[in-house]
Amino acid sequence: SVRGETMVIDLRKGHPHVRNLPHAPLARAARRAAARLEKGDPASAEAAFPLNYCSDVLGTRHFCDSLAKYLGRAYGGPVSPSWLMTTGGVSHGLDLATAALSRPGDTVLCESPTYFLVHQIFADHGLRIESLPTDADGLDTCALEARCEDSGKPPPRLLYLVPSHGNPSGATLPEARRSRLVELARKHGFYVLADEVYQLLDWSPSGPPPRLLCYDDPYRAMKQSTLPTSGGSGG
């Protein structure tokens, strides 16, 4: 308490302080975008900054191209614009992914505890929700393996987790567990909904472990093929 008053820090939601929000950069970007609307004929202005319904359901091409370049630099690996889809936030994205990848009656596995809004999303789609234990390092992959091999229960269709700086635990899944999780997903045929909203919010000296996608063989092979080569020819 300070001067007899109790101070409460609300840790339920990941809302940044208003002083950390980029009001000025967004204002400058908005002014540049508005200037593009005034240049040239209407068709050129629309091409530069679409206001009509998007012809691409994944999002405007300019935005997806720019976002892919930014994420590629931030993640240190290839990101294609064709992999990206603009949504109204993580919850909207989870709703779309659940609708596309599951049917009512399917089983979804979740960390316990987990993101406070996600259970309702899965319930709205008629999924059976099961919890998996966690520890200081996040999801217990041994418990996940035991659950997947339990012949008395239906196989899971989805697994949802926040692998980096988990919400609300704060735990970050180590590399060995990430690799094992992806192995189990491939072996048992379930989809992993990796909510990596905090992947880039890391100030540790070594940085966060790679995204879960990086442990999937097709992505690793593709990433390797994009690395530059140097040196002379062998003889």
Short mmCIF file of C-alpha atoms in Angstrom, two decimals:
data_model
loop_
_atom_site.label_atom_id
_atom_site.label_comp_id
_atom_site.label_asym_id
_atom_site.label_seq_id
_atom_site.Cartn_x
_atom_site.Cartn_y
_atom_site.Cartn_z
CA SER A 1 0.00 0.00 0.00
CA VAL A 2 1.01 3.61 -0.56
CA ARG A 3 -0.14 6.20 2.02
CA GLY A 4 -2.68 3.77 3.31
CA GLU A 5 -4.15 3.07 -0.16
CA THR A 6 -4.09 -0.42 -1.66
CA MET A 7 -2.62 -0.62 -5.18
CA VAL A 8 -3.91 -3.42 -7.38
CA ILE A 9 -2.12 -4.50 -10.55
CA ASP A 10 -4.55 -6.30 -12.86
CA LEU A 11 -2.69 -9.19 -14.52
CA ARG A 12 -5.77 -10.80 -16.09
CA LYS A 13 -5.34 -9.15 -19.48
CA GLY A 14 -2.28 -8.29 -21.54
CA HIS A 15 -3.12 -4.64 -22.10
CA PRO A 16 -0.08 -2.37 -22.61
CA HIS A 17 0.14 0.97 -20.85
CA VAL A 18 -1.21 3.81 -22.97
CA ARG A 19 2.22 5.48 -23.00
CA ASN A 20 3.59 2.46 -24.88
CA LEU A 21 1.01 2.63 -27.68
CA PRO A 22 2.36 4.09 -30.97
CA HIS A 23 -0.08 6.96 -31.39
CA ALA A 24 2.35 9.29 -33.20
CA PRO A 25 3.71 6.69 -35.71
CA LEU A 26 0.15 5.60 -36.50
CA ALA A 27 -0.86 9.20 -37.08
CA ARG A 28 2.05 9.69 -39.50
CA ALA A 29 1.16 6.46 -41.34
CA ALA A 30 -2.47 7.55 -41.57
CA ARG A 31 -1.45 10.88 -43.10
CA ARG A 32 0.73 9.14 -45.70
CA ALA A 33 -2.13 6.79 -46.56
CA ALA A 34 -4.54 9.69 -46.86
CA ALA A 35 -2.13 11.48 -49.21
CA ARG A 36 -2.08 8.44 -51.50
CA LEU A 37 -5.86 8.66 -51.81
CA GLU A 38 -5.57 12.17 -53.27
CA LYS A 39 -3.02 11.32 -55.95
CA GLY A 40 -3.88 10.38 -59.51
CA ASP A 41 -7.14 9.04 -60.87
CA PRO A 42 -9.63 7.08 -58.69
CA ALA A 43 -8.52 3.73 -60.12
CA SER A 44 -4.88 4.40 -59.21
CA ALA A 45 -5.85 5.61 -55.75
CA GLU A 46 -7.95 2.49 -55.17
CA ALA A 47 -5.08 0.27 -56.31
CA ALA A 48 -2.69 2.03 -53.94
CA PHE A 49 -5.05 2.06 -50.95
CA PRO A 50 -8.17 -0.10 -51.39
CA LEU A 51 -11.38 1.12 -49.78
CA ASN A 52 -13.70 -1.23 -51.64
CA TYR A 53 -14.32 -4.87 -50.69
CA CYS A 54 -11.01 -6.70 -51.02
CA SER A 55 -10.66 -8.93 -54.05
CA ASP A 56 -8.42 -11.20 -51.95
CA VAL A 57 -10.20 -12.72 -48.97
CA LEU A 58 -6.86 -13.11 -47.18
CA GLY A 59 -6.29 -9.36 -47.05
CA THR A 60 -4.97 -6.62 -49.29
CA ARG A 61 -1.89 -7.64 -51.25
CA HIS A 62 0.14 -4.61 -50.21
CA PHE A 63 -0.50 -5.25 -46.52
CA CYS A 64 0.29 -8.98 -46.71
CA ASP A 65 3.48 -8.31 -48.69
CA SER A 66 4.65 -5.73 -46.14
CA LEU A 67 3.74 -7.94 -43.18
CA ALA A 68 5.55 -10.95 -44.69
CA LYS A 69 8.74 -8.90 -45.08
CA TYR A 70 8.53 -7.64 -41.51
CA LEU A 71 7.87 -11.10 -40.05
CA GLY A 72 10.61 -12.66 -42.13
CA ARG A 73 13.13 -10.23 -40.64
CA ALA A 74 11.75 -10.58 -37.12
CA TYR A 75 11.57 -14.38 -37.19
CA GLY A 76 14.81 -14.88 -39.09
CA GLY A 77 13.19 -17.22 -41.60
CA PRO A 78 11.05 -17.24 -44.71
CA VAL A 79 7.48 -15.96 -44.50
CA SER A 80 5.35 -15.96 -47.64
CA PRO A 81 2.47 -13.50 -48.10
CA SER A 82 0.37 -16.49 -49.19
CA TRP A 83 0.65 -17.90 -45.66
CA LEU A 84 -0.96 -14.83 -44.09
CA MET A 85 -4.58 -13.96 -43.47
CA THR A 86 -5.89 -10.72 -42.03
CA THR A 87 -8.28 -11.27 -39.10
CA GLY A 88 -9.96 -9.16 -36.45
CA GLY A 89 -7.56 -10.46 -33.80
CA VAL A 90 -6.43 -13.75 -32.30
CA SER A 91 -9.92 -14.80 -31.17
CA HIS A 92 -11.28 -14.25 -34.69
CA GLY A 93 -8.40 -16.27 -36.14
CA LEU A 94 -9.01 -19.11 -33.68
CA ASP A 95 -12.69 -19.13 -34.56
CA LEU A 96 -11.91 -19.40 -38.29
CA ALA A 97 -9.28 -22.11 -37.77
CA THR A 98 -11.61 -24.13 -35.55
CA ALA A 99 -14.41 -23.92 -38.10
CA ALA A 100 -12.08 -25.03 -40.90
CA LEU A 101 -10.30 -27.86 -39.11
CA SER A 102 -12.89 -29.49 -36.84
CA ARG A 103 -16.47 -30.69 -36.59
CA PRO A 104 -18.90 -30.73 -33.65
CA GLY A 105 -18.03 -33.58 -31.31
CA ASP A 106 -14.29 -33.46 -32.00
CA THR A 107 -11.86 -33.22 -29.08
CA VAL A 108 -9.58 -30.24 -28.46
CA LEU A 109 -6.78 -30.37 -25.90
CA CYS A 110 -5.79 -27.22 -24.00
CA GLU A 111 -3.18 -26.25 -21.45
CA SER A 112 -4.41 -25.73 -17.92
CA PRO A 113 -4.58 -22.84 -17.23
CA THR A 114 -5.08 -21.27 -20.64
CA TYR A 115 -6.28 -18.15 -22.46
CA PHE A 116 -9.52 -17.16 -20.77
CA LEU A 117 -11.56 -16.64 -23.96
CA VAL A 118 -10.61 -19.78 -25.84
CA HIS A 119 -12.92 -22.28 -24.10
CA GLN A 120 -16.00 -20.41 -25.24
CA ILE A 121 -14.75 -20.37 -28.84
CA PHE A 122 -14.34 -24.14 -28.82
CA ALA A 123 -17.65 -24.66 -27.03
CA ASP A 124 -19.42 -22.55 -29.66
CA HIS A 125 -18.20 -25.05 -32.26
CA GLY A 126 -19.46 -28.03 -30.28
CA LEU A 127 -16.02 -29.39 -29.38
CA ARG A 128 -15.18 -31.57 -26.39
CA ILE A 129 -12.58 -29.69 -24.31
CA GLU A 130 -9.93 -31.56 -22.32
CA SER A 131 -7.24 -29.99 -20.17
CA LEU A 132 -3.59 -31.02 -20.01
CA PRO A 133 -1.27 -30.27 -17.07
CA THR A 134 1.49 -27.70 -17.21
CA ASP A 135 4.56 -26.93 -15.13
CA ALA A 136 7.13 -24.15 -15.00
CA ASP A 137 8.15 -24.98 -18.59
CA GLY A 138 4.65 -24.96 -20.02
CA LEU A 139 2.74 -27.88 -21.52
CA ASP A 140 3.66 -31.31 -20.13
CA THR A 141 4.44 -33.23 -23.33
CA CYS A 142 4.69 -36.53 -21.43
CA ALA A 143 1.08 -36.05 -20.34
CA LEU A 144 0.18 -35.17 -23.94
CA GLU A 145 1.79 -38.37 -25.19
CA ALA A 146 -0.05 -40.45 -22.60
CA ARG A 147 -3.34 -38.85 -23.58
CA CYS A 148 -2.77 -39.49 -27.27
CA GLU A 149 -2.00 -43.15 -26.63
CA ASP A 150 -5.04 -43.70 -24.40
CA SER A 151 -7.19 -46.04 -26.49
CA GLY A 152 -10.14 -45.46 -24.19
CA LYS A 153 -10.53 -41.85 -25.32
CA PRO A 154 -11.24 -40.39 -28.77
CA PRO A 155 -8.17 -39.09 -30.58
CA PRO A 156 -7.72 -35.33 -30.37
CA ARG A 157 -8.45 -33.22 -33.42
CA LEU A 158 -6.86 -30.00 -32.15
CA LEU A 159 -4.33 -28.87 -29.56
CA TYR A 160 -4.31 -25.25 -28.45
CA LEU A 161 -1.46 -23.64 -26.55
CA VAL A 162 0.44 -20.38 -26.06
CA PRO A 163 4.02 -21.66 -26.38
CA SER A 164 5.92 -18.41 -25.69
CA HIS A 165 5.21 -16.41 -22.52
CA GLY A 166 2.02 -18.38 -21.99
CA ASN A 167 -1.20 -16.67 -21.03
CA PRO A 168 -1.69 -16.68 -18.06
CA SER A 169 1.24 -18.80 -16.84
CA GLY A 170 4.08 -16.84 -18.45
CA ALA A 171 5.90 -20.10 -19.21
CA THR A 172 7.88 -20.61 -22.43
CA LEU A 173 8.00 -24.11 -23.88
CA PRO A 174 11.63 -25.34 -24.21
CA GLU A 175 12.98 -26.51 -27.56
CA ALA A 176 12.96 -30.20 -26.62
CA ARG A 177 9.26 -30.05 -25.75
CA ARG A 178 8.48 -28.10 -28.92
CA SER A 179 10.15 -30.73 -31.03
CA ARG A 180 8.35 -33.54 -29.18
CA LEU A 181 4.99 -31.80 -29.51
CA VAL A 182 5.37 -31.53 -33.29
CA GLU A 183 6.42 -35.20 -33.47
CA LEU A 184 3.29 -36.22 -31.56
CA ALA A 185 1.07 -34.07 -33.78
CA ARG A 186 2.44 -35.74 -36.90
CA LYS A 187 2.23 -39.22 -35.36
CA HIS A 188 -1.35 -38.89 -34.07
CA GLY A 189 -2.70 -36.60 -36.78
CA PHE A 190 -3.95 -33.63 -34.79
CA TYR A 191 -3.61 -29.93 -35.65
CA VAL A 192 -1.69 -27.56 -33.37
CA LEU A 193 -3.21 -24.11 -32.89
CA ALA A 194 -0.13 -22.24 -31.71
CA ASP A 195 -1.15 -18.84 -30.34
CA GLU A 196 2.22 -17.12 -30.74
CA VAL A 197 1.03 -13.59 -30.11
CA TYR A 198 3.91 -13.01 -27.65
CA GLN A 199 6.68 -14.60 -29.75
CA LEU A 200 8.36 -11.27 -30.49
CA LEU A 201 7.86 -9.82 -27.01
CA ASP A 202 11.09 -11.22 -25.60
CA TRP A 203 14.01 -9.38 -24.03
CA SER A 204 16.08 -12.35 -22.83
CA PRO A 205 19.73 -12.47 -24.01
CA SER A 206 19.19 -15.66 -26.03
CA GLY A 207 15.75 -14.74 -27.34
CA PRO A 208 12.76 -17.10 -27.45
CA PRO A 209 12.93 -20.59 -28.92
CA PRO A 210 11.94 -20.82 -32.60
CA ARG A 211 8.25 -20.91 -33.46
CA LEU A 212 6.60 -24.33 -33.47
CA LEU A 213 6.43 -24.21 -37.27
CA CYS A 214 10.23 -24.36 -37.37
CA TYR A 215 10.17 -27.91 -35.95
CA ASP A 216 7.98 -29.21 -38.77
CA ASP A 217 10.02 -31.07 -41.40
CA PRO A 218 8.49 -29.46 -44.54
CA TYR A 219 9.20 -25.96 -43.20
CA ARG A 220 12.71 -26.87 -42.10
CA ALA A 221 13.49 -28.23 -45.56
CA MET A 222 12.06 -25.14 -47.23
CA LYS A 223 13.95 -22.83 -44.87
CA GLN A 224 17.21 -24.64 -45.59
CA SER A 225 16.68 -24.27 -49.34
CA THR A 226 16.38 -20.47 -48.99
CA LEU A 227 19.66 -19.95 -47.13
CA PRO A 228 22.37 -18.18 -49.17
CA THR A 229 25.49 -20.13 -50.10
CA SER A 230 29.02 -18.83 -50.53
CA GLY A 231 32.51 -20.09 -51.28
CA GLY A 232 34.32 -21.54 -54.26
CA SER A 233 33.77 -24.73 -56.17
CA GLY A 234 35.19 -27.97 -54.87
CA GLY A 235 37.71 -29.97 -56.83
#
